[in-house]
XYZ file of C-alpha atoms in Angstrom:
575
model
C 16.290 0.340 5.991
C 13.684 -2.370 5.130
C 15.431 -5.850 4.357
C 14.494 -6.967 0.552
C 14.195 -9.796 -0.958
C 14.297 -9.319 -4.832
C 11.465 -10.218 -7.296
C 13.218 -13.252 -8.241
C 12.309 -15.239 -5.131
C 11.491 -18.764 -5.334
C 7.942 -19.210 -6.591
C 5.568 -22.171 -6.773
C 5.565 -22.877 -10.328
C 2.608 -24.512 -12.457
C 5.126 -27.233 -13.848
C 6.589 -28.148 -10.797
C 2.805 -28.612 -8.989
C 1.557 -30.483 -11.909
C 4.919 -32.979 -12.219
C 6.282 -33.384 -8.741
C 4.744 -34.426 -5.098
C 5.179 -31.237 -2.954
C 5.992 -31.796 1.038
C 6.229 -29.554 4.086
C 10.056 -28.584 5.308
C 10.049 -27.580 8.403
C 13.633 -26.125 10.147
C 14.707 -25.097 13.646
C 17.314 -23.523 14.842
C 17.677 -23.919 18.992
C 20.889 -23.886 21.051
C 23.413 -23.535 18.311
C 22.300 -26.572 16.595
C 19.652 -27.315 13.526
C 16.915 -29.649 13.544
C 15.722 -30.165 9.722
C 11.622 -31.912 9.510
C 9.499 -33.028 6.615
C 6.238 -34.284 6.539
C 8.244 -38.021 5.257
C 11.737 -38.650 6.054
C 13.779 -37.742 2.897
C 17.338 -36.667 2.077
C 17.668 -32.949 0.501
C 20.711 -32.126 -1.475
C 21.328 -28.890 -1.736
C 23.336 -26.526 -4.563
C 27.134 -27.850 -3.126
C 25.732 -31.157 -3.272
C 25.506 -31.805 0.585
C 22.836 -33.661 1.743
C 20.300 -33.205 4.598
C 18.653 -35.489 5.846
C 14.737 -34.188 7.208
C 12.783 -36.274 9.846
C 9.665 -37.233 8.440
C 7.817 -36.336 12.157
C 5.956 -33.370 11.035
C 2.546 -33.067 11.454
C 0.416 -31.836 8.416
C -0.328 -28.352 8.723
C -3.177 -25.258 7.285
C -1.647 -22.367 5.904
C -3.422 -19.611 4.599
C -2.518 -16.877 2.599
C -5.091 -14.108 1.652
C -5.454 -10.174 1.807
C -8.575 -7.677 2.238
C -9.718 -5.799 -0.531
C -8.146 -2.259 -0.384
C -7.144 -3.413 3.241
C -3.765 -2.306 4.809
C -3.130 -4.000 7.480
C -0.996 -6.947 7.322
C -0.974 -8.573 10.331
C 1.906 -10.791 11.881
C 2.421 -13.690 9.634
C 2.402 -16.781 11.807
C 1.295 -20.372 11.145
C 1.194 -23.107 14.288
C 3.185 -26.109 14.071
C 3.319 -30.411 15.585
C 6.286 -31.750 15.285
C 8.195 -34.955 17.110
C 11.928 -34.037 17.959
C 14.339 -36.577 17.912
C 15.661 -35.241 21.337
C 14.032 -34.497 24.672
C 12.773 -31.086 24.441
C 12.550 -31.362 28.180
C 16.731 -31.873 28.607
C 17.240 -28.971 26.048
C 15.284 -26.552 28.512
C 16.645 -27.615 31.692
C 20.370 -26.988 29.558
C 19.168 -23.390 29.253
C 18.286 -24.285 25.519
C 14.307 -22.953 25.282
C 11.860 -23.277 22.950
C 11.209 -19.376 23.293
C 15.081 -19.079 22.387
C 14.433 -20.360 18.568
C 13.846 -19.840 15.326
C 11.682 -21.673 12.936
C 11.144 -21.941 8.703
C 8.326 -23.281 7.448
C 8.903 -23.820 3.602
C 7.828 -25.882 0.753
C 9.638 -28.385 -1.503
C 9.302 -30.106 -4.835
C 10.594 -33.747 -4.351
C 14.097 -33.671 -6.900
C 14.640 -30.120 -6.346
C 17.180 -28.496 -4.368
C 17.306 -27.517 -0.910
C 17.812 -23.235 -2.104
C 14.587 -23.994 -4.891
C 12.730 -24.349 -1.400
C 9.712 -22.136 -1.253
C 10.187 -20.461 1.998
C 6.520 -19.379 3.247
C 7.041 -17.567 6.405
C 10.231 -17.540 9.185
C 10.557 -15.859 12.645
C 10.897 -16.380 16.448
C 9.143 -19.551 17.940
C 6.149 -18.523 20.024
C 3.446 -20.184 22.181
C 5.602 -23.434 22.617
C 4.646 -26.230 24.294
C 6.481 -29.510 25.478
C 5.813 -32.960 27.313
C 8.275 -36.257 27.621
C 10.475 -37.648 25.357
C 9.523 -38.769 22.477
C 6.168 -36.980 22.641
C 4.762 -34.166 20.026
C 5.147 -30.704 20.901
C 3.178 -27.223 19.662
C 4.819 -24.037 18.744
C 3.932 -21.059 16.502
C 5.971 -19.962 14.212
C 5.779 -16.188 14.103
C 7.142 -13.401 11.998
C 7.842 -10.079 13.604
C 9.225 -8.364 10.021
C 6.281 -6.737 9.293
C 5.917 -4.036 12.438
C 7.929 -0.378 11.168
C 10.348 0.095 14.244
C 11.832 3.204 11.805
C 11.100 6.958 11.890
C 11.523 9.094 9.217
C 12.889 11.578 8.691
C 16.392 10.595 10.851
C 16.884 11.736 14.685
C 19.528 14.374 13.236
C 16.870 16.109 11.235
C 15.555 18.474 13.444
C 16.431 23.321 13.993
C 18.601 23.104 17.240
C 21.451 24.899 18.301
C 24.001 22.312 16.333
C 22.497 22.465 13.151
C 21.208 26.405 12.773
C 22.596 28.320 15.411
C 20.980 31.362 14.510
C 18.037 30.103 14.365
C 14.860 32.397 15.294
C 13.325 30.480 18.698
C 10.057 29.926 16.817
C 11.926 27.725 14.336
C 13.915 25.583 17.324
C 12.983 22.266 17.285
C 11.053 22.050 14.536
C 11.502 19.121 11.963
C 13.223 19.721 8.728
C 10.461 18.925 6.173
C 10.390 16.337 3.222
C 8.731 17.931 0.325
C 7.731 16.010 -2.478
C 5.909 17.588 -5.577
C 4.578 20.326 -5.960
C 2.445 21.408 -2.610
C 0.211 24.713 -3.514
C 0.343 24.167 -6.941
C -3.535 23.457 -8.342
C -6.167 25.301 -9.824
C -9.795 26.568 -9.111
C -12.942 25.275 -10.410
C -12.774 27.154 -13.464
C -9.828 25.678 -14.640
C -7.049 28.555 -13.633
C -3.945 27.482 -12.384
C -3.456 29.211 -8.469
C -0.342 28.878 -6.313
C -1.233 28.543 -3.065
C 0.678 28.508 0.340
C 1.952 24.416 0.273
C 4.638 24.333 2.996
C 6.593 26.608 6.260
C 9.518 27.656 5.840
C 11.380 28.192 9.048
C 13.617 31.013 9.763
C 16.998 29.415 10.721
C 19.535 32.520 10.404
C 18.282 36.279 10.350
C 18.550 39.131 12.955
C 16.781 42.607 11.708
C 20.860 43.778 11.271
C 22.033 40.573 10.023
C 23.696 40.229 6.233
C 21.883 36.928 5.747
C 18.453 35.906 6.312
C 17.703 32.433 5.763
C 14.972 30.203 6.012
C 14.719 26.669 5.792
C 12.401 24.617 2.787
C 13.733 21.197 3.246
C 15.281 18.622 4.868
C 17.124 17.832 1.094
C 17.971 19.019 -2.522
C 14.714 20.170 -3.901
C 14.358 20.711 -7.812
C 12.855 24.611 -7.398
C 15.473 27.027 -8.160
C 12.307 29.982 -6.586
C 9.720 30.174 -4.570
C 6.943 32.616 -3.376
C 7.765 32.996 0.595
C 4.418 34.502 2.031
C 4.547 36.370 5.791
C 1.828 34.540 7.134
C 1.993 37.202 9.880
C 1.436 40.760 7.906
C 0.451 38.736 4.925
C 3.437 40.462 2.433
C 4.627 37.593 -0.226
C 7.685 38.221 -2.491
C 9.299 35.478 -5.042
C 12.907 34.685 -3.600
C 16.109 32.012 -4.617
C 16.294 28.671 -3.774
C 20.121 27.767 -2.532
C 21.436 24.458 -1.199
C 23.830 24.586 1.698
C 25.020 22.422 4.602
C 23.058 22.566 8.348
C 25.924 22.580 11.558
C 25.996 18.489 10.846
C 26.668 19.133 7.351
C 23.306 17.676 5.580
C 22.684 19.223 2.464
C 19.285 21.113 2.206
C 16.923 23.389 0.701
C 16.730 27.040 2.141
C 14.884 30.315 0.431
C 17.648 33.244 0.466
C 15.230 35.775 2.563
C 17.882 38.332 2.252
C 17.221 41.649 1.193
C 13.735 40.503 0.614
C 9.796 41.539 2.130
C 11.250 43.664 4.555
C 14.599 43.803 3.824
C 14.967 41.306 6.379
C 12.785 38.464 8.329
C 11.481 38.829 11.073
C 12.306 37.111 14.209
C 8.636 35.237 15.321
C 7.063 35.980 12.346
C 5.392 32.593 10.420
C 6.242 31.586 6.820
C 5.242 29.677 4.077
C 6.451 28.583 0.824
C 4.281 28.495 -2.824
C 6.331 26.391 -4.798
C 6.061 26.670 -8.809
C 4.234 24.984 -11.334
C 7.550 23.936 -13.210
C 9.682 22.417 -10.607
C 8.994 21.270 -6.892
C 10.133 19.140 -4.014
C 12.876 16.475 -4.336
C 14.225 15.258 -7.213
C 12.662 12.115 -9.072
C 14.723 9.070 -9.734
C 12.462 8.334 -12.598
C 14.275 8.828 -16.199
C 11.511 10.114 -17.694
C 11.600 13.075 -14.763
C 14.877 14.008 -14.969
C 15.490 17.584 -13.565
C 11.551 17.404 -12.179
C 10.371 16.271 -9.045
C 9.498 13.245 -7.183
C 5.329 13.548 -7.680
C 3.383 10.569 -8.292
C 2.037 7.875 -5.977
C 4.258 5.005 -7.306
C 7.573 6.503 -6.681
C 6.886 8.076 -3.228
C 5.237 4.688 -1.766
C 8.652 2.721 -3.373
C 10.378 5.795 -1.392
C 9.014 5.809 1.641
C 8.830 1.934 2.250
C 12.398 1.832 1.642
C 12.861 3.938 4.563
C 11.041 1.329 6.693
C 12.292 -1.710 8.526
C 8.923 -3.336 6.565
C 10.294 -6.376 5.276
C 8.832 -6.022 1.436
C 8.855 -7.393 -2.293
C 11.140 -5.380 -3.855
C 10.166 -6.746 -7.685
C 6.273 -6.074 -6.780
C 6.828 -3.089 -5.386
C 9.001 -1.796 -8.523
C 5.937 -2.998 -10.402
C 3.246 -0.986 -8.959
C 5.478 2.007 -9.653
C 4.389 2.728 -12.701
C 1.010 1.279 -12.363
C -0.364 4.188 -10.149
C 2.148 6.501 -11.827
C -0.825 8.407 -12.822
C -1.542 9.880 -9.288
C -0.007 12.751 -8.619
C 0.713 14.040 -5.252
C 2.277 16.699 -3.688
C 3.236 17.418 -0.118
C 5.222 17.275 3.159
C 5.663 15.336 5.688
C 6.517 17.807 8.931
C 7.502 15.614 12.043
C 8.804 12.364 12.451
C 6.664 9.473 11.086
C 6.662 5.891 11.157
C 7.193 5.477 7.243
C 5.063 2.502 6.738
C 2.187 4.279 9.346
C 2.617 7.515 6.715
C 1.283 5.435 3.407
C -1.089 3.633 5.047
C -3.031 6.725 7.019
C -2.316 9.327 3.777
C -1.607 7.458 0.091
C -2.505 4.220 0.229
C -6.218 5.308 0.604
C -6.158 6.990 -2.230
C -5.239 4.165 -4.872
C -6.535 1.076 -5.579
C -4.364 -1.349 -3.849
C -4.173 -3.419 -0.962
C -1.540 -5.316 0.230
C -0.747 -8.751 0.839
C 1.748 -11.209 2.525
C 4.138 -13.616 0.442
C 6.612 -15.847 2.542
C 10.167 -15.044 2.329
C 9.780 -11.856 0.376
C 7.456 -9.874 2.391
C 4.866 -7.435 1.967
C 3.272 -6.480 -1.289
C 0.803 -4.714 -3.439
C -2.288 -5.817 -5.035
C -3.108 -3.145 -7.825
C -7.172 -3.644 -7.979
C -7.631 -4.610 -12.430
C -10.534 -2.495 -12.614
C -10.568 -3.803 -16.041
C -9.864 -7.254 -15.821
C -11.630 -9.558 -18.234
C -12.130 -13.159 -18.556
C -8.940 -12.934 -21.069
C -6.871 -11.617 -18.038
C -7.760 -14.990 -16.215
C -4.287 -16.862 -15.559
C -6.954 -19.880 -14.433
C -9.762 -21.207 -14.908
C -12.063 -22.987 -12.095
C -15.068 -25.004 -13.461
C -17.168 -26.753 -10.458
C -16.637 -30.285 -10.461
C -20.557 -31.429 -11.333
C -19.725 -30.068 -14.875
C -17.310 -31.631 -17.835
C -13.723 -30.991 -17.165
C -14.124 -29.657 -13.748
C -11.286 -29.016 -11.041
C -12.610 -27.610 -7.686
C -15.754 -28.126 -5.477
C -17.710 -25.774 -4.492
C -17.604 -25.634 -0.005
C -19.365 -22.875 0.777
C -22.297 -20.907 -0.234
C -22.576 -17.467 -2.075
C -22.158 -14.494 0.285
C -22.562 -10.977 0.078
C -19.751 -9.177 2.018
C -20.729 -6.008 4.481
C -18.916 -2.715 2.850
C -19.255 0.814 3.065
C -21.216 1.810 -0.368
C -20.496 5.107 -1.492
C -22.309 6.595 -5.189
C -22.236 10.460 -4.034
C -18.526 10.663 -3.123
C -16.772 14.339 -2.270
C -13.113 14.476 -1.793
C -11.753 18.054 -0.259
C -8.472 18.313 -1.715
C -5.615 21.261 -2.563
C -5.146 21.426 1.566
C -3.560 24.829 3.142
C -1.398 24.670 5.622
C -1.487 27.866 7.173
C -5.297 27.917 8.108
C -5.748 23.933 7.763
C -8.402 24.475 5.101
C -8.893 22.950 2.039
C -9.118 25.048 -1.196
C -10.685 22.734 -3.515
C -13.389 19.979 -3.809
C -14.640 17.347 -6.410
C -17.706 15.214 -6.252
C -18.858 12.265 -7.797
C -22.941 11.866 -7.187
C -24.956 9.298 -9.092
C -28.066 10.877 -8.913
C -27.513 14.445 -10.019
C -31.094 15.109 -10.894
C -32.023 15.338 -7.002
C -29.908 18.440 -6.683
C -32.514 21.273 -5.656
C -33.505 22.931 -8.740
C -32.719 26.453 -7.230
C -28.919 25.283 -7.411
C -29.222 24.829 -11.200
C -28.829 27.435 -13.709
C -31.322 27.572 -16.342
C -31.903 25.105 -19.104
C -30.029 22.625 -17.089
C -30.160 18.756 -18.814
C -28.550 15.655 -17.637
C -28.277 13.311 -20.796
C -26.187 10.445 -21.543
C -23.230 10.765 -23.899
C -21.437 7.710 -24.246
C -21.371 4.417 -24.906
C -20.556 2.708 -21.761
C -23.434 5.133 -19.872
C -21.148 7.641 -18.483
C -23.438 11.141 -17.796
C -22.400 14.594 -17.636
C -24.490 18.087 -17.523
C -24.172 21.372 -18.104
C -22.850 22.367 -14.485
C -20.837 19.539 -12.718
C -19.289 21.350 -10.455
C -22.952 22.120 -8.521
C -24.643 18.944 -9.423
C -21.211 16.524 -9.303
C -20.199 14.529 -11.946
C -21.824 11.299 -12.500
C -20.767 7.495 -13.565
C -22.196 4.807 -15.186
C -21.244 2.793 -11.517
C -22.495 5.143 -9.318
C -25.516 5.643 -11.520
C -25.811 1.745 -10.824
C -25.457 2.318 -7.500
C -27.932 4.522 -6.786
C -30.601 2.992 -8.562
C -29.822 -0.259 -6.638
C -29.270 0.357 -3.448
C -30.157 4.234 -3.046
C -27.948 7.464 -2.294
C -24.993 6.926 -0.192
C -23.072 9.976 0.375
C -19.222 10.023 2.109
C -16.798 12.950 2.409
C -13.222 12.215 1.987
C -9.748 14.848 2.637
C -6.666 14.594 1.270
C -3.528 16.487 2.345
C -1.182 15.302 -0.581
C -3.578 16.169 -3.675
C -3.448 19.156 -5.674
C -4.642 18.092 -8.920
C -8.060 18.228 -10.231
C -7.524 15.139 -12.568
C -6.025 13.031 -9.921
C -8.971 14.069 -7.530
C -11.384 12.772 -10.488
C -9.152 9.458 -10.754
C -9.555 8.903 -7.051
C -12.931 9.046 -6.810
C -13.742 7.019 -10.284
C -12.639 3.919 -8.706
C -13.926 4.265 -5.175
C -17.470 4.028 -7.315
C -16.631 1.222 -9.004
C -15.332 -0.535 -6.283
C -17.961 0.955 -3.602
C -20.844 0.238 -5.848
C -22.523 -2.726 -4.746
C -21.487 -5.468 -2.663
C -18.952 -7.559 -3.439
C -19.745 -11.661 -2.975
C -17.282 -13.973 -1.726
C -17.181 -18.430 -1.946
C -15.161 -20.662 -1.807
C -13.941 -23.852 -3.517
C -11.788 -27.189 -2.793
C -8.862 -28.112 -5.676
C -6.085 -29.965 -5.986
C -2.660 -29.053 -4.641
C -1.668 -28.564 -8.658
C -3.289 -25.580 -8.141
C -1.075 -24.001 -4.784
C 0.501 -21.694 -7.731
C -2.703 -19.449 -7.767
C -2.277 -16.519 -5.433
C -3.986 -14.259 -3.425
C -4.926 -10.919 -6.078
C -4.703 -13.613 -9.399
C -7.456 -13.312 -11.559
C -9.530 -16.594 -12.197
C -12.316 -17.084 -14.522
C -15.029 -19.309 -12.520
C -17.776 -21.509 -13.978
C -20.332 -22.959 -11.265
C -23.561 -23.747 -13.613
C -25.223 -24.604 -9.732
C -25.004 -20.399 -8.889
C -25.132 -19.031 -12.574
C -21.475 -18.269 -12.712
C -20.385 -18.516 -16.177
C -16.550 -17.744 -16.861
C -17.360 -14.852 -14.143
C -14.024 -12.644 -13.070
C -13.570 -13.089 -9.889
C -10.185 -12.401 -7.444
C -7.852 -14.789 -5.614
C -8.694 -13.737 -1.718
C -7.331 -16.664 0.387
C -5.204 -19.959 -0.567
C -5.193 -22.193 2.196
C -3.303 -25.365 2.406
C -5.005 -28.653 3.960
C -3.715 -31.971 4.678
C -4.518 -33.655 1.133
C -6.276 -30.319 -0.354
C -6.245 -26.681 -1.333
C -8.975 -24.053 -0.320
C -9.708 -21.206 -2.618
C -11.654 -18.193 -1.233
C -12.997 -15.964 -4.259
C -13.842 -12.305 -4.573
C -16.365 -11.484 -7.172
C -16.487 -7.446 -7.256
C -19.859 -7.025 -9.701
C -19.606 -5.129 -12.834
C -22.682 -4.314 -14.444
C -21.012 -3.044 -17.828
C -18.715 -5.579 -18.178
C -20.792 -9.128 -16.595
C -23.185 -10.466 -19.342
C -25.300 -12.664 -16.510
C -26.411 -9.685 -14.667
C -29.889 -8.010 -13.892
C -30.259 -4.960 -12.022
């Protein structure tokens, strides 16, 4: 299980930056024993009022916090560190006592506060470490190894074999138990008709043409479906049959369809078969209130699932927060052989929302939900260049447009069938409909605008695709740029829509990126905030731009911006 560290970890708060000096802590832990450093030699008390006393021999440091837009991949957290020990490094390794042996914490502290109110900003093994004589300076890294999934899911145990189903047909042997989740099958066609389709297999774990019982296995779990349509992929015969819950040879509880008495009267041994699971119920159950007795089938709740089956060290209070922020994308699916859990989100949902993930100290990993509508009002600062009244950064870098993948004619296959690996269904977003061939239209065909904020429809979507106001944009900026998506987990026409209206918007046109100097006062800010910038030098006039980097110098703080362009909502913009 992942370690967590609640959402009421110790933050950087404005108050304390704008009312207290703020200095580096630095501890190590070698050979049994604990070295405490701070960038000035001061006493620490901490909550049982014992004090610590922190040798001021530690050099001033960068640190750097930032994420990619929609990017996933974290990284290993590590910082490099100077400091002066107040014993010979060189005696503690030829005791056996290495550098390569310790553990580091590099954390940061409001002069008067408490040793716990300590903002801990990252903590692992000591890497890279270097050493000379007494008394000299020596180098190490500090680096974080809580962020790699060492976990598979599902467990080892979870798998047809000889213990667990000993009737088992040979076909089935081996096979993992699946983790269903929604409602895999269930979608509808491009006239709107709901159609249950094939979603998972269902392996045959006790039958014999003479046998009294013929069972075959759904999940891994307790699923909410009390029936569901078992389909012989092999003579292609399909009859509706119970859903019971019994105990595999280990006794773990799970799902299994009662093939008794049912297609043929029996199974049969080597055939292949799949499950259509109803529009009502589905996979296993959700531990949301508001779906009690459904299934577990939006994005929010499976990601807070699934991470919590990794050894990811995350933010549990973020995490809980993006729940319901994405609770609008449904999913449905299985997972069929053992995955890293962390490996699973990023390769299948985490592309499909917008969110990218960041690093925060002691608490871990978390999410950045993209504010697609963020407005100056959502600003929790405000950055005016320092050439103008009241300012409180300089600007240190010019204005740079970022290299992205544009995409304004976006398809995304969805609906997916297991048993042929097709998909059943497709959406598309294109903003120029109007190039479609005319021999693909039907007659009397218009494209005209019908709402406020430019959004366009036709007659026929579904042949010309659907277009936006931001992919119009697009198009008529930079030209057509077409991309073809698939996605295994998404059955729902509306969620396929959803998915694709903010991959325009963000995919649009490219994003810029600058950067500022600031005070310290300002190390609250971080990476995903929402600032409102004014830089009269670039034409920036309380323009919404995104926290990408904080980075801490020896007497300043570094701000790297994001400015994602938004024609309908920035009032300084020209096509």
């Amino acid at each position: 299980m992942a370690f967590v560290l609640g959402g009421g970890a110790a933050q950087l708060k404005p108050s304390d930056l704008a009312e207290k000096d703020i200095l580096w802590l630095l501890r190590v832990d070698l050979g049994g024993r604990t070295f405490n450093f701070c960038t000035e030699t001061v006493s620490i008390t901490d909550a049982d009022s014992v004090t610590h006393l922190c040798q001021g021999t530690l050099d001033d440091l960068d640190y750097e916090t930032s994420f990619d837009l929609f990017g996933t991949d974290v990284g290993t957290p590590s910082v490099p560190v100077t400091v002066t020990f107040p014993v010979s490094v060189a005696t503690l390794a030829r005791n056996g006592q290495h550098l390569s042996s310790g553990t580091a914490e590099l954390s940061l502290w409001a002069r008067g506060s408490t040793l716990e109110e300590r903002v801990i900003l990252v903590e692992g093994r000591i890497k890279k470490g270097t050493y000379d004589g007494d008394n000299e300076p020596i180098t190490f890294t500090i680096e974080s190894d809580d962020f790699v999934d060492t976990a598979l899911f599902p467990d080892v145990n979870a798998v047809v074999n000889e213990k667990t189903w000993p009737y088992a047909d040979d076909k089935a042997l081996n096979q993992v138990y699946p983790f269903v989740f929604g409602k895999p099958g269930a979608t509808e066609d491009a006239t709107g008709v709901s159609r249950k389709m094939s979603g998972t297999p269902v392996y045959l774990v006790g039958n014999t043409s003479s046998a009294t019982e013929a069972w075959g296995l759904l999940a891994g779990h307790r699923v909410k479906a009390t029936e569901v349509i078992v389909r012989d992929a092999t003579d292609l015969t399909e009859q509706t049959v119970d859903v019971v819950h019994m105990a595999d040879g280990l006794g773990r509880i799970c799902a299994v369809a009662n093939l008794t008495g049912g297609l043929h009267g029996y199974a049969i041994a080597g055939h292949e078969y799949y499950a259509k699971w109803t529009e009502d119920l589905g996979g296993i159950p959700s531990q949301r209130p508001s779906r009690s007795g459904k299934a577990m089938n939006d994005a929010g709740e499976l990601f807070q699932f699934l991470i919590r089956q990794s050894t990811i060290k995350y933010d549990e209070g973020r995490v809980a927060a993006l729940v319901d922020q994405i609770i609008g994308y449904k999913v449905g699916g299985f997972i069929g052989e053992r995955v890293s859990p962390w490996e699973w989100l990023v390769d299948n949902l985490l592309p499909l929302v917008p969110v990218s993930i960041g690093i925060t100290g002691a608490a871990g990993l978390y999410p950045i939900l993209w504010n697609m509508a963020a407005r100056v009002e959502d600003a929790v600062e405000t950055l005016t260049e320092g050439s103008a009244s009241g300012g409180n950064c300089f600007r240190t870098s010019p204005v740079s447009y970022e290299e992205i993948d544009l995409a304004n004619e976006i398809r995304l296959n969805y609906a997916f069938g297991p048993i042929k690996d097709l998909y059943r269904a497709s959406t598309t977003l294109n903003g120029s409909p109007e190039t479609v061939p005319a021999s693909l239209l039907t007659a009397g065909l218009t494209i005209s605008e019908v709402s406020s904020d430019g959004t366009f429809s036709s007659i026929n979507p579904d042949i010309t695709g659907w277009p936006t106001a931001y992919a119009r944009f697009s198009h008529l900026r930079h030209g057509k740029h077409a991309v073809e998506l698939e996605s295994n987990i998404v059955y729902e026409r509306q969620t396929a829509d959803a998915i694709l209206s903010w991959m325009a918007r963000a995919r649009a046109t490219y994003p810029r990126t600058v950067s500022y100097e600031c005070s310290t006062k300002l190390a609250w800010l971080q990476p995903g905030d929402v600032v409102a910038l004014t830089d009269d030098s670039v034409f920036f006039s309380n323009q919404v731009a995104i926290v990408r980097s904080v980075t801490w110098g020896e007497t300043a703080l570094s701000l790297s911006l994001l400015l994602i362009e938004d024609h309908l909502r920035d009032t300084n913009l020209t096509t």
